[in-house]
Short mmCIF file of C-alpha atoms in Angstrom, two decimals:
data_model
loop_
_atom_site.label_atom_id
_atom_site.label_comp_id
_atom_site.label_asym_id
_atom_site.label_seq_id
_atom_site.Cartn_x
_atom_site.Cartn_y
_atom_site.Cartn_z
CA MET A 26 14.18 35.10 -28.79
CA GLU A 27 11.73 35.56 -25.91
CA ARG A 28 8.31 34.28 -26.55
CA GLY A 29 5.34 34.85 -24.31
CA CYS A 30 4.53 31.77 -22.36
CA SER A 31 0.83 32.31 -22.93
CA GLU A 32 1.38 32.24 -26.68
CA ILE A 33 3.05 28.87 -26.35
CA GLU A 34 0.42 27.54 -23.99
CA GLU A 35 -2.24 28.58 -26.43
CA LEU A 36 -0.64 26.34 -29.02
CA LEU A 37 -0.11 23.36 -26.72
CA PRO A 38 -3.52 21.68 -27.24
CA GLY A 39 -2.95 21.74 -30.98
CA TYR A 40 0.52 20.31 -30.53
CA LEU A 41 -0.73 17.57 -28.22
CA SER A 42 -3.58 16.58 -30.51
CA GLY A 43 -1.33 16.68 -33.57
CA ASP A 44 -3.32 19.42 -35.32
CA LEU A 45 -0.54 21.95 -35.41
CA GLN A 46 1.26 23.04 -38.55
CA ASP A 47 4.93 22.23 -38.92
CA LYS A 48 6.07 25.81 -38.35
CA ASP A 49 4.26 26.12 -35.00
CA ARG A 50 5.27 22.60 -34.06
CA ALA A 51 8.93 23.48 -34.53
CA MET A 52 8.43 26.56 -32.40
CA ILE A 53 7.09 24.48 -29.51
CA ASP A 54 9.93 22.00 -29.88
CA GLU A 55 12.40 24.84 -29.67
CA TRP A 56 10.65 26.30 -26.63
CA ARG A 57 10.80 22.89 -24.92
CA SER A 58 14.51 22.61 -25.42
CA GLU A 59 15.17 26.14 -24.18
CA SER A 60 14.98 25.29 -20.47
CA PRO A 61 14.15 22.44 -18.12
CA GLU A 62 11.33 24.58 -16.69
CA ASN A 63 9.69 24.72 -20.12
CA GLU A 64 10.02 20.99 -20.47
CA ILE A 65 8.33 20.51 -17.09
CA ILE A 66 5.46 22.75 -18.17
CA PHE A 67 5.18 20.66 -21.30
CA GLN A 68 5.23 17.36 -19.42
CA GLU A 69 2.60 18.58 -16.98
CA SER A 70 0.43 19.73 -19.83
CA LEU A 71 0.73 16.38 -21.52
CA LYS A 72 -0.24 14.74 -18.27
CA ALA A 73 -3.33 16.91 -17.91
CA TRP A 74 -4.16 16.38 -21.58
CA GLU A 75 -4.03 12.61 -21.35
CA ALA A 76 -5.58 12.20 -17.90
CA ILE A 77 -9.20 12.05 -19.10
CA PRO A 78 -8.57 9.64 -22.00
CA LEU A 79 -6.57 7.43 -19.63
CA LEU A 80 -9.48 7.42 -17.20
CA SER A 81 -11.82 6.49 -20.07
CA GLU A 82 -9.47 3.68 -20.99
CA MET A 83 -9.51 2.38 -17.43
CA GLU A 84 -13.29 2.60 -17.36
CA GLN A 85 -13.50 0.15 -20.23
CA PHE A 86 -12.03 -2.60 -18.09
CA ASN A 87 -14.72 -4.13 -15.93
CA SER A 88 -13.21 -5.54 -12.78
CA PHE A 89 -16.45 -7.11 -11.56
CA GLU A 90 -16.85 -9.18 -14.71
CA ALA A 91 -13.20 -10.17 -14.59
CA LEU A 92 -13.45 -11.15 -10.94
CA LYS A 93 -16.43 -13.35 -11.73
CA LYS A 94 -14.27 -15.06 -14.32
CA ILE A 95 -11.36 -15.86 -12.06
CA SER A 96 -13.24 -16.58 -8.82
CA PRO A 97 -14.01 -20.23 -9.73
CA ILE A 98 -10.34 -20.78 -10.60
CA ILE A 99 -9.30 -19.25 -7.32
CA ASN A 100 -11.73 -21.34 -5.30
CA GLN A 101 -10.28 -24.48 -6.86
CA LYS A 102 -6.78 -23.44 -6.01
CA THR A 103 -7.45 -22.66 -2.38
CA THR A 104 -5.72 -25.14 -0.17
CA LYS A 105 -6.85 -25.39 3.37
CA TRP A 106 -3.29 -25.54 4.62
CA TRP A 107 -2.65 -21.89 4.24
CA ILE A 108 -5.26 -20.64 6.62
CA PRO A 109 -3.89 -18.84 9.61
CA ILE A 110 -1.91 -20.42 12.38
CA GLN A 111 -4.63 -19.95 14.96
CA ARG A 112 -6.89 -22.25 13.01
CA VAL A 113 -4.10 -24.71 12.39
CA ALA A 114 -3.42 -24.67 16.10
CA ALA A 115 -6.99 -25.62 16.80
CA ILE A 116 -6.70 -28.52 14.39
CA LEU A 117 -3.43 -29.66 15.91
CA LEU A 118 -5.01 -29.54 19.32
CA LEU A 119 -7.41 -32.32 18.42
CA PRO A 120 -4.84 -35.09 17.93
CA LEU A 121 -3.24 -34.06 21.20
CA LEU A 122 -6.53 -34.32 23.02
CA ILE A 123 -7.12 -37.70 21.43
CA TYR A 124 -3.59 -38.67 22.34
CA SER A 125 -4.10 -37.73 25.97
CA GLY A 126 -7.34 -39.66 25.97
CA TYR A 127 -5.41 -42.61 24.63
CA ILE A 128 -2.85 -42.26 27.41
CA SER A 129 -5.54 -42.27 30.08
CA ILE A 130 -7.17 -45.33 28.60
CA ARG A 131 -3.84 -47.06 28.36
CA ASN A 132 -3.17 -46.22 31.99
CA ILE A 133 -6.40 -47.88 33.03
CA SER A 134 -5.60 -50.98 31.04
CA LEU A 135 -2.10 -51.04 32.50
CA LYS A 136 -3.57 -50.86 35.96
CA ASN A 137 -5.86 -53.75 35.13
CA GLN A 138 -2.89 -55.79 34.13
CA GLN A 139 -1.29 -54.72 37.42
CA GLU A 140 1.91 -54.15 35.57
CA ALA A 141 2.80 -50.60 36.33
CA HIS A 142 5.42 -49.75 33.75
CA VAL A 143 6.18 -46.14 34.44
CA VAL A 144 7.32 -44.33 31.34
CA MET A 145 8.33 -40.67 31.35
CA GLN A 146 6.93 -38.68 28.50
CA THR A 147 7.14 -35.11 27.34
CA ILE A 148 4.57 -32.95 25.65
CA SER A 149 5.73 -29.73 24.04
CA SER A 150 3.63 -26.88 22.84
CA ARG A 151 4.79 -25.35 19.60
CA GLN A 152 5.28 -21.66 19.12
CA GLY A 153 2.07 -19.72 18.98
CA MET A 154 -0.03 -22.56 20.30
CA VAL A 155 -1.61 -23.53 23.56
CA THR A 156 -1.86 -27.25 24.20
CA GLN A 157 -4.30 -28.70 26.68
CA PHE A 158 -4.19 -32.23 27.98
CA GLU A 159 -4.89 -34.38 31.01
CA LEU A 160 -2.46 -36.31 33.11
CA ALA A 161 -3.07 -39.85 34.37
CA ASP A 162 -4.64 -38.58 37.61
CA GLY A 163 -7.09 -36.33 35.81
CA THR A 164 -5.07 -33.15 36.38
CA LYS A 165 -5.66 -30.70 33.57
CA VAL A 166 -2.68 -28.95 32.05
CA TRP A 167 -2.57 -25.98 29.67
CA LEU A 168 0.84 -25.66 28.13
CA ASN A 169 1.74 -22.27 26.70
CA SER A 170 3.55 -21.55 23.46
CA GLY A 171 7.11 -22.91 23.39
CA SER A 172 6.81 -24.81 26.67
CA SER A 173 7.18 -28.45 27.56
CA LEU A 174 6.12 -30.71 30.41
CA GLN A 175 7.71 -33.97 31.42
CA PHE A 176 5.48 -36.38 33.30
CA PRO A 177 5.06 -40.10 33.95
CA ASN A 178 2.34 -41.97 32.17
CA LEU A 179 1.32 -43.25 35.57
CA PHE A 180 1.70 -41.72 39.00
CA THR A 181 3.11 -44.28 41.43
CA GLY A 182 4.69 -43.78 44.84
CA ASP A 183 3.60 -41.08 47.28
CA LEU A 184 4.20 -38.06 45.01
CA ARG A 185 2.88 -36.96 41.63
CA GLU A 186 5.92 -35.29 40.12
CA VAL A 187 6.14 -33.35 36.84
CA LYS A 188 8.85 -31.15 35.35
CA LEU A 189 8.06 -27.90 33.60
CA SER A 190 10.06 -25.79 31.24
CA GLY A 191 8.18 -22.70 30.17
CA GLU A 192 4.69 -21.70 31.19
CA ALA A 193 1.78 -23.88 32.22
CA PHE A 194 -1.49 -23.68 34.04
CA PHE A 195 -2.45 -26.61 36.26
CA GLU A 196 -5.84 -27.67 37.56
CA VAL A 197 -4.73 -30.36 39.95
CA THR A 198 -7.07 -33.20 40.89
CA LYS A 199 -7.31 -33.43 44.63
CA ASN A 200 -5.56 -36.38 46.24
CA GLU A 201 -4.37 -35.77 49.78
CA ASN A 202 -2.48 -39.00 49.90
CA GLN A 203 -0.41 -38.19 46.89
CA PRO A 204 0.64 -34.52 46.69
CA PHE A 205 1.34 -33.01 43.29
CA LEU A 206 4.80 -31.56 42.72
CA VAL A 207 5.83 -29.24 39.90
CA LYS A 208 9.56 -28.86 39.43
CA ALA A 209 10.41 -25.67 37.60
CA LYS A 210 14.15 -25.21 37.44
CA ASP A 211 15.23 -25.02 41.11
CA LEU A 212 11.78 -24.27 42.31
CA ASN A 213 9.49 -26.92 43.80
CA ILE A 214 5.79 -26.24 43.94
CA GLU A 215 3.87 -28.70 46.03
CA VAL A 216 0.11 -28.85 46.11
CA LEU A 217 -2.73 -31.06 47.15
CA GLY A 218 -5.53 -29.90 44.89
CA THR A 219 -5.72 -26.45 43.40
CA SER A 220 -5.20 -24.40 40.27
CA PHE A 221 -2.22 -22.22 39.59
CA ASN A 222 0.02 -20.85 36.89
CA VAL A 223 3.75 -21.41 36.65
CA VAL A 224 6.22 -19.54 34.44
CA SER A 225 9.73 -20.86 34.30
CA TYR A 226 11.56 -20.47 31.03
CA ASP A 227 15.09 -21.82 30.89
CA ASP A 228 16.49 -18.65 29.39
CA GLU A 229 15.01 -16.39 32.02
CA LYS A 230 16.55 -15.53 35.34
CA GLN A 231 13.37 -15.93 37.29
CA ALA A 232 10.35 -18.13 37.76
CA GLU A 233 6.89 -17.17 38.88
CA VAL A 234 3.85 -18.82 40.37
CA VAL A 235 0.36 -17.36 40.46
CA LEU A 236 -2.20 -19.09 42.62
CA VAL A 237 -5.84 -19.00 41.56
CA GLU A 238 -7.33 -21.16 44.29
CA GLY A 239 -6.32 -23.63 46.99
CA LYS A 240 -2.91 -23.66 48.54
CA VAL A 241 0.60 -24.35 47.32
CA SER A 242 3.85 -24.56 49.20
CA LEU A 243 7.07 -23.40 47.66
CA SER A 244 10.60 -24.52 48.18
CA SER A 245 13.80 -24.57 46.21
CA GLU A 246 16.34 -27.28 45.88
CA ILE A 247 19.86 -26.71 44.65
CA ASP A 248 22.45 -29.43 44.96
CA GLN A 249 20.14 -31.23 47.36
CA VAL A 250 20.02 -28.20 49.66
CA LYS A 251 16.39 -27.54 50.33
CA LYS A 252 15.04 -24.14 51.18
CA VAL A 253 11.39 -23.75 52.20
CA PHE A 254 9.64 -20.48 51.39
CA GLY A 255 6.23 -21.14 52.84
CA THR A 256 2.74 -21.21 51.38
CA LEU A 257 1.00 -19.04 48.86
CA ASN A 258 -2.56 -17.72 49.14
CA PRO A 259 -5.05 -17.35 46.29
CA GLY A 260 -4.58 -14.14 44.34
CA GLN A 261 -0.89 -14.02 45.13
CA ARG A 262 1.98 -14.06 42.74
CA VAL A 263 5.45 -15.10 43.72
CA VAL A 264 8.56 -14.36 41.73
CA TYR A 265 11.60 -16.47 42.40
CA LEU A 266 14.92 -14.92 41.45
CA ASP A 267 17.61 -17.34 40.36
CA LYS A 268 20.51 -15.17 41.38
CA ASN A 269 19.84 -15.01 45.12
CA GLN A 270 17.19 -17.74 45.48
CA GLN A 271 14.83 -15.22 46.99
CA VAL A 272 11.09 -14.99 46.51
CA LEU A 273 8.98 -11.86 46.27
CA ALA A 274 5.25 -12.11 46.81
CA GLU A 275 2.54 -9.67 45.76
CA GLU A 276 -1.23 -9.52 45.43
CA VAL A 277 -2.32 -9.53 41.80
CA GLU A 278 -5.31 -9.72 39.50
CA VAL A 279 -4.93 -13.33 38.50
CA ASP A 280 -6.89 -13.01 35.26
CA LYS A 281 -4.13 -11.41 33.27
CA TYR A 282 -1.75 -14.22 34.18
CA ILE A 283 -4.00 -17.01 33.04
CA ALA A 284 -5.77 -15.40 30.08
CA TRP A 285 -3.28 -16.96 27.66
CA ARG A 286 -5.14 -20.25 28.06
CA ASP A 287 -7.92 -18.84 25.90
CA GLY A 288 -5.53 -17.25 23.45
CA ASN A 289 -5.75 -13.85 25.13
CA LEU A 290 -2.97 -11.58 26.23
CA ILE A 291 -3.85 -9.18 29.00
CA PHE A 292 -1.65 -6.32 30.11
CA ARG A 293 -2.55 -4.17 33.10
CA ASP A 294 -0.08 -1.37 33.60
CA ASP A 295 2.73 -3.72 32.78
CA LYS A 296 6.11 -2.35 31.92
CA MET A 297 6.88 -2.32 28.21
CA GLU A 298 9.79 -4.62 29.01
CA ASP A 299 7.41 -7.30 30.31
CA VAL A 300 4.95 -6.68 27.50
CA VAL A 301 7.70 -7.25 24.98
CA ARG A 302 8.91 -10.39 26.74
CA ARG A 303 5.46 -11.95 26.61
CA LEU A 304 4.80 -10.85 23.04
CA SER A 305 8.06 -12.31 21.79
CA ARG A 306 7.27 -15.65 23.37
CA TRP A 307 3.74 -15.62 22.11
CA PHE A 308 4.62 -14.83 18.50
CA ASN A 309 8.09 -16.37 18.43
CA VAL A 310 9.74 -13.17 17.29
CA GLU A 311 12.61 -11.19 18.60
CA ILE A 312 11.45 -7.80 19.87
CA VAL A 313 14.06 -5.20 20.63
CA ILE A 314 13.37 -1.98 22.48
CA ASN A 315 15.49 0.64 20.80
CA ASP A 316 14.67 3.53 23.11
CA PRO A 317 15.48 2.98 26.80
CA GLU A 318 12.89 5.63 27.49
CA ILE A 319 9.95 3.39 26.60
CA LYS A 320 11.20 0.41 28.63
CA ASN A 321 9.31 1.55 31.71
CA TYR A 322 6.23 2.72 29.88
CA ALA A 323 3.20 1.19 31.64
CA TYR A 324 0.91 -0.47 29.15
CA LYS A 325 -2.68 -1.58 29.41
CA ALA A 326 -4.38 -3.70 26.77
CA THR A 327 -6.15 -6.94 26.03
CA PHE A 328 -5.44 -8.86 22.86
CA ARG A 329 -7.68 -11.59 21.61
CA ASN A 330 -6.48 -13.66 18.69
CA GLU A 331 -4.83 -10.67 17.04
CA ASN A 332 -1.80 -11.49 14.96
CA LEU A 333 1.57 -9.85 15.44
CA THR A 334 1.00 -7.07 12.93
CA GLN A 335 -2.36 -6.23 14.40
CA VAL A 336 -0.95 -6.17 17.93
CA LEU A 337 1.92 -3.92 16.88
CA ASN A 338 -0.43 -1.57 15.11
CA LEU A 339 -2.64 -1.36 18.18
CA LEU A 340 0.46 -0.70 20.24
CA LYS A 341 1.39 2.07 17.85
CA ILE A 342 -2.03 3.65 18.11
CA SER A 343 -2.39 3.41 21.88
CA ALA A 344 1.14 4.20 23.03
CA PRO A 345 3.84 6.67 22.00
CA ILE A 346 5.55 3.84 20.25
CA ASP A 347 6.47 3.09 16.69
CA TYR A 348 7.84 -0.09 15.24
CA GLN A 349 9.84 -1.50 12.36
CA MET A 350 9.55 -5.09 11.31
CA ILE A 351 12.34 -7.03 9.67
CA ASP A 352 11.50 -10.29 8.02
CA ASN A 353 13.23 -13.56 8.57
CA MET A 354 16.59 -13.67 6.92
CA MET A 355 18.51 -16.64 5.69
CA LEU A 356 21.56 -17.23 7.88
CA PRO A 357 24.86 -18.56 6.49
CA ASN A 358 24.01 -22.04 7.79
CA GLY A 359 20.80 -22.08 5.76
CA GLU A 360 18.49 -21.61 8.72
CA TYR A 361 16.22 -18.64 9.00
CA SER A 362 16.62 -16.06 11.68
CA LYS A 363 13.64 -15.13 13.80
CA GLN A 364 11.53 -12.28 12.59
CA LYS A 365 12.72 -9.13 14.32
CA VAL A 366 10.74 -6.17 15.53
CA TYR A 367 12.24 -2.93 16.71
CA LEU A 368 10.28 -0.65 19.00
CA MET A 369 11.11 2.99 19.32
CA LYS A 370 9.66 6.18 20.56
CA LYS A 371 7.17 7.71 18.20
CA LYS A 372 8.53 10.82 16.60
CA LYS A 373 6.57 13.93 17.38
CA VAL A 374 4.74 15.14 14.32
CA MET B 14 19.32 0.04 7.68
CA TRP B 15 15.77 -1.29 7.50
CA ALA B 16 15.09 -4.15 5.19
CA THR B 17 11.64 -2.85 4.41
CA ASN B 18 10.44 0.37 2.87
CA GLU B 19 7.98 2.52 4.68
CA ILE B 20 4.66 0.81 4.25
CA ASP B 21 1.56 2.49 5.48
CA LEU B 22 -0.86 0.91 7.89
CA LYS B 23 -3.57 0.25 5.34
CA ASP B 24 -1.09 -1.54 3.10
CA LEU B 25 0.12 -3.67 5.97
CA ILE B 26 -3.40 -4.77 6.77
CA ILE B 27 -4.21 -5.46 3.14
CA ILE B 28 -1.00 -7.39 2.53
CA GLU B 29 -1.60 -9.37 5.70
CA GLY B 30 -5.11 -10.17 4.46
CA LEU B 31 -3.77 -11.31 1.09
CA GLU B 32 -1.22 -13.49 2.81
CA ARG B 33 -3.85 -15.36 4.73
CA ASN B 34 -6.00 -15.73 1.59
CA ASP B 35 -8.81 -13.54 2.78
CA LYS B 36 -11.16 -13.47 -0.22
CA VAL B 37 -12.75 -10.18 0.87
CA VAL B 38 -9.37 -8.47 0.90
CA PHE B 39 -8.45 -10.10 -2.39
CA ASP B 40 -11.66 -8.91 -4.05
CA TYR B 41 -11.04 -5.42 -2.75
CA VAL B 42 -7.54 -5.32 -4.19
CA PHE B 43 -8.78 -6.78 -7.46
CA ASN B 44 -11.57 -4.27 -7.90
CA TYR B 45 -9.38 -1.41 -6.84
CA TYR B 46 -6.45 -2.03 -9.16
CA TYR B 47 -7.74 -4.18 -12.01
CA SER B 48 -8.64 -1.44 -14.50
CA SER B 49 -5.53 0.62 -13.85
CA LEU B 50 -3.28 -2.41 -14.23
CA CYS B 51 -5.01 -3.21 -17.52
CA ALA B 52 -4.62 0.36 -18.79
CA PHE B 53 -1.01 0.28 -17.65
CA SER B 54 -0.43 -2.96 -19.58
CA MET B 55 -2.05 -1.50 -22.68
CA GLN B 56 1.04 0.62 -23.21
CA TYR B 57 3.13 -2.53 -23.54
CA ILE B 58 0.62 -4.79 -25.23
CA GLY B 59 -1.86 -3.11 -27.49
CA ASN B 60 -4.44 -5.84 -27.32
CA ARG B 61 -7.33 -5.53 -24.92
CA SER B 62 -8.09 -9.21 -24.44
CA SER B 63 -4.43 -10.20 -24.07
CA VAL B 64 -4.07 -7.52 -21.46
CA GLU B 65 -7.06 -8.75 -19.51
CA ASP B 66 -5.80 -12.33 -19.62
CA LEU B 67 -2.40 -11.24 -18.43
CA VAL B 68 -3.74 -9.26 -15.50
CA GLN B 69 -6.19 -12.01 -14.53
CA ASP B 70 -3.43 -14.63 -14.66
CA PHE B 71 -1.38 -12.48 -12.39
CA PHE B 72 -4.18 -12.24 -9.84
CA VAL B 73 -4.63 -16.01 -9.82
CA TYR B 74 -0.92 -16.25 -9.15
CA LEU B 75 -1.23 -13.64 -6.41
CA TRP B 76 -3.96 -15.65 -4.72
CA VAL B 77 -2.08 -18.93 -4.83
CA GLU B 78 1.32 -17.55 -3.89
CA ALA B 79 0.31 -14.79 -1.47
CA PRO B 80 1.04 -16.82 1.69
CA ARG B 81 4.63 -17.19 0.54
CA LEU B 82 5.23 -13.88 -1.22
CA LYS B 83 6.44 -11.63 1.59
CA ILE B 84 5.67 -8.35 -0.14
CA LYS B 85 8.14 -5.84 1.16
CA SER B 86 7.39 -2.77 -0.90
CA SER B 87 4.13 -0.90 -0.95
CA LEU B 88 1.29 -2.94 -2.39
CA LYS B 89 0.89 -0.53 -5.28
CA SER B 90 4.45 -0.63 -6.43
CA TYR B 91 4.49 -4.40 -5.98
CA LEU B 92 1.45 -4.80 -8.26
CA PHE B 93 2.60 -2.43 -10.97
CA THR B 94 6.14 -3.76 -10.99
CA ALA B 95 4.94 -7.35 -11.17
CA ILE B 96 2.59 -6.50 -14.03
CA LYS B 97 5.30 -4.59 -15.84
CA ASN B 98 7.59 -7.61 -15.67
CA ARG B 99 4.84 -9.83 -17.04
CA CYS B 100 4.28 -7.36 -19.87
CA LEU B 101 7.96 -7.37 -20.75
CA ASP B 102 7.96 -11.18 -20.75
CA TYR B 103 4.92 -11.11 -22.98
CA GLN B 104 6.64 -8.73 -25.37
CA LYS B 105 9.69 -10.95 -25.52
CA HIS B 106 7.55 -13.99 -26.11
CA HIS B 107 5.42 -12.38 -28.78
CA LYS B 108 8.21 -10.36 -30.32
CA ILE B 109 6.51 -7.06 -29.77
CA ILE B 110 9.17 -4.45 -30.03
CA GLU B 111 8.21 -1.27 -28.29
CA LYS B 112 5.50 -0.88 -30.85
CA TYR B 113 2.84 0.06 -28.38
CA ARG B 114 5.10 1.83 -25.94
CA THR B 115 4.14 5.04 -27.54
CA PHE B 116 3.47 7.84 -25.25
CA LEU B 117 2.83 7.03 -21.70
CA LEU B 118 0.88 8.80 -19.14
CA TYR B 119 2.27 6.35 -16.72
CA SER B 120 5.92 6.73 -16.29
CA THR B 121 7.95 3.83 -17.45
CA VAL B 122 8.75 2.14 -14.18
CA ASN B 123 12.11 3.46 -13.25
CA GLU B 124 14.32 1.90 -10.70
CA ASP B 125 13.27 3.86 -7.68
CA ASP B 126 9.78 2.51 -7.50
CA SER B 127 8.14 5.26 -5.61
CA THR B 128 4.47 4.65 -5.16
CA GLU B 129 3.46 8.04 -6.47
CA GLN B 130 4.05 6.98 -10.02
CA PHE B 131 1.11 4.66 -9.97
CA PHE B 132 -2.52 5.36 -9.48
CA ALA B 133 -5.71 3.37 -9.55
CA GLU B 134 -8.79 4.36 -11.49
CA SER B 135 -10.55 5.78 -8.45
CA GLU B 136 -7.52 7.90 -7.57
CA LEU B 137 -7.23 9.28 -11.08
CA ARG B 138 -10.96 9.99 -11.20
CA GLN B 139 -10.77 11.79 -7.89
CA ALA B 140 -7.85 13.90 -9.10
CA ILE B 141 -9.58 14.77 -12.38
CA GLN B 142 -12.88 15.62 -10.75
CA THR B 143 -11.24 17.84 -8.18
CA SER B 144 -9.28 19.69 -10.85
CA LEU B 145 -12.18 19.98 -13.28
CA ALA B 146 -14.21 21.54 -10.49
CA LYS B 147 -11.70 24.38 -10.46
CA LEU B 148 -12.58 25.32 -14.06
CA PRO B 149 -15.22 27.89 -14.92
CA PRO B 150 -18.37 25.98 -16.07
CA ARG B 151 -18.13 26.96 -19.74
CA CYS B 152 -14.45 26.18 -19.83
CA ARG B 153 -15.09 22.79 -18.29
CA GLU B 154 -17.89 21.95 -20.73
CA ILE B 155 -15.68 22.72 -23.69
CA PHE B 156 -12.72 20.83 -22.30
CA GLU B 157 -14.87 17.76 -21.58
CA LEU B 158 -16.33 17.83 -25.08
CA SER B 159 -12.80 17.92 -26.40
CA ARG B 160 -11.06 15.35 -24.22
CA LEU B 161 -13.94 13.19 -23.00
CA ASN B 162 -16.13 13.08 -26.11
CA GLY B 163 -13.27 13.54 -28.54
CA LEU B 164 -14.88 16.36 -30.53
CA SER B 165 -12.71 18.61 -32.64
CA ASN B 166 -12.58 22.32 -31.93
CA GLN B 167 -14.63 22.94 -35.08
CA GLU B 168 -17.32 20.52 -33.92
CA ILE B 169 -17.45 22.10 -30.48
CA ALA B 170 -17.70 25.56 -32.00
CA GLU B 171 -20.67 24.48 -34.12
CA LYS B 172 -22.36 22.66 -31.29
CA LEU B 173 -22.10 25.59 -28.86
CA ASN B 174 -22.48 28.27 -31.48
CA LEU B 175 -19.12 29.85 -30.75
CA SER B 176 -16.22 30.86 -32.92
CA LYS B 177 -13.49 28.27 -33.40
CA ARG B 178 -11.01 30.76 -31.98
CA THR B 179 -13.02 31.05 -28.74
CA VAL B 180 -13.05 27.28 -28.39
CA GLU B 181 -9.30 27.08 -28.94
CA LEU B 182 -8.68 29.71 -26.30
CA GLN B 183 -10.98 27.99 -23.83
CA VAL B 184 -9.29 24.64 -24.37
CA SER B 185 -5.81 26.03 -23.92
CA ASN B 186 -6.96 28.01 -20.91
CA SER B 187 -8.46 24.85 -19.36
CA LEU B 188 -5.30 22.93 -20.01
CA LYS B 189 -3.29 25.62 -18.30
CA ILE B 190 -5.43 25.42 -15.16
CA LEU B 191 -5.63 21.62 -15.15
CA ARG B 192 -1.91 21.31 -15.61
CA LYS B 193 -1.28 23.16 -12.37
CA GLU B 194 -4.04 21.34 -10.49
CA LEU B 195 -3.08 17.86 -11.60
CA ALA B 196 0.60 18.47 -11.07
CA GLU B 197 -0.21 18.71 -7.39
CA PHE B 198 -2.45 15.68 -7.31
CA LEU B 199 -0.49 13.26 -9.37
CA PRO B 200 3.10 13.94 -8.56
CA PHE B 201 5.54 14.19 -11.32
CA TRP B 202 5.22 11.01 -13.32
CA ILE B 203 7.39 11.65 -16.27
CA LEU B 204 6.39 10.88 -19.78
CA VAL B 205 9.33 9.64 -21.66
CA LEU B 206 8.58 8.37 -25.09
CA LEU B 207 6.51 10.41 -27.45
CA ILE B 208 5.16 9.37 -30.79
CA TRP B 209 6.26 12.40 -32.64
#
């Protein structure tokens, strides 16, 4: 039996409000069971019928009053330890500064005792943090995330020698009688008094030096075979390639290479490959470029204190790049894998 | 192959804010979802004050645990699913057997937790207002008197000096229009259990 849909729809409000007589009610029930389309019409009607009462129900719950009620509980339960890493880093920096102060004082007292016990020590900078400290001679060191510096508590002899793994910025106190030497893998960087940046991560096939002011001389030493490369001028950047022990020099804007000291990341037409390398170090994540096409994309940006998600979102907005983040996963040995980020070409909309 | 669902940018920023215990973000989420989560819980627990306690407890939990939660779904489906689970626990604990799960405008949360099934008060209001605006003025007035003020057709007829038949036709006509409008706005959340 075909019934006009409008006849049914006319009866629906009565059905939904329960006012309908049994005969008409049975007719609607039958119509509903006739086809899935009818049932959808019914469901949609029910939805429209109940929407306003549901809204009224929601309106009776006052979120502002409720929030006032739980806010004091929440304030009590806030523990300062869960504030973001940047702030924690700042707090952790303090003991290190105090520690370095302690070392300097101890050095003075050791000198007074004229008992120069030279002890090698190592300071490491944890992931996502920049550590600043002073060496015994007053040289200031900024140690980037995931880097470590080995140095003596006291500089004796005719050379001030330190060993770097990772990235550091040095502001070397001038002392012409006792040159300062940074050993970074095979590379030796010798200076009198100057400031410069060194990048030399163990898992990378190159090391680089950027000179801000003064003069440094570069040489390499492998199996006691010394190779002298010459001196570097301010504003120059030298890349040393492990594979052929060659150096390449270029003029650069030094700012972007030393901005990390203040927690900034500066990119100036850098290849996405380099951007990714620096971001993964900075945030201690694994970033994988899925599309070879975007590897050479030149990127320009400055990040200040943004967290990983914010940086990725900015990347997404300003470049034809999209990303997918995968959280840390528990490995079979119970450790957690690094957080992974995949970059790919943005799909055209 | 991805471990996470598609989460939109706004969600990412909000979740990130929750994770670092940003009170401004927390307040925003609270004000945005509180009433809808309460109304949603009402279908499991018929008691207003129990419902409010339950939802408030959950938000305290959310604040304390947020730094460790790692929310992987959309925020909305996380909130509604979490509240649903608390409601079911509550039912178990208080031996409420489906008594209040009468007819649901919200779908019962089925396993594919698509976000479209859930909506906050402001979203529902927006959808209703936009659809009501499509009704002819008289039609709308009558429908609002019926559904908003809860008047019977007879009462509306007397109030507006119309025949009861006219009111009935206007109401069913309104429903027909709203059904199509709202179907677009609030995607197909299915109503499963009916009282009759």
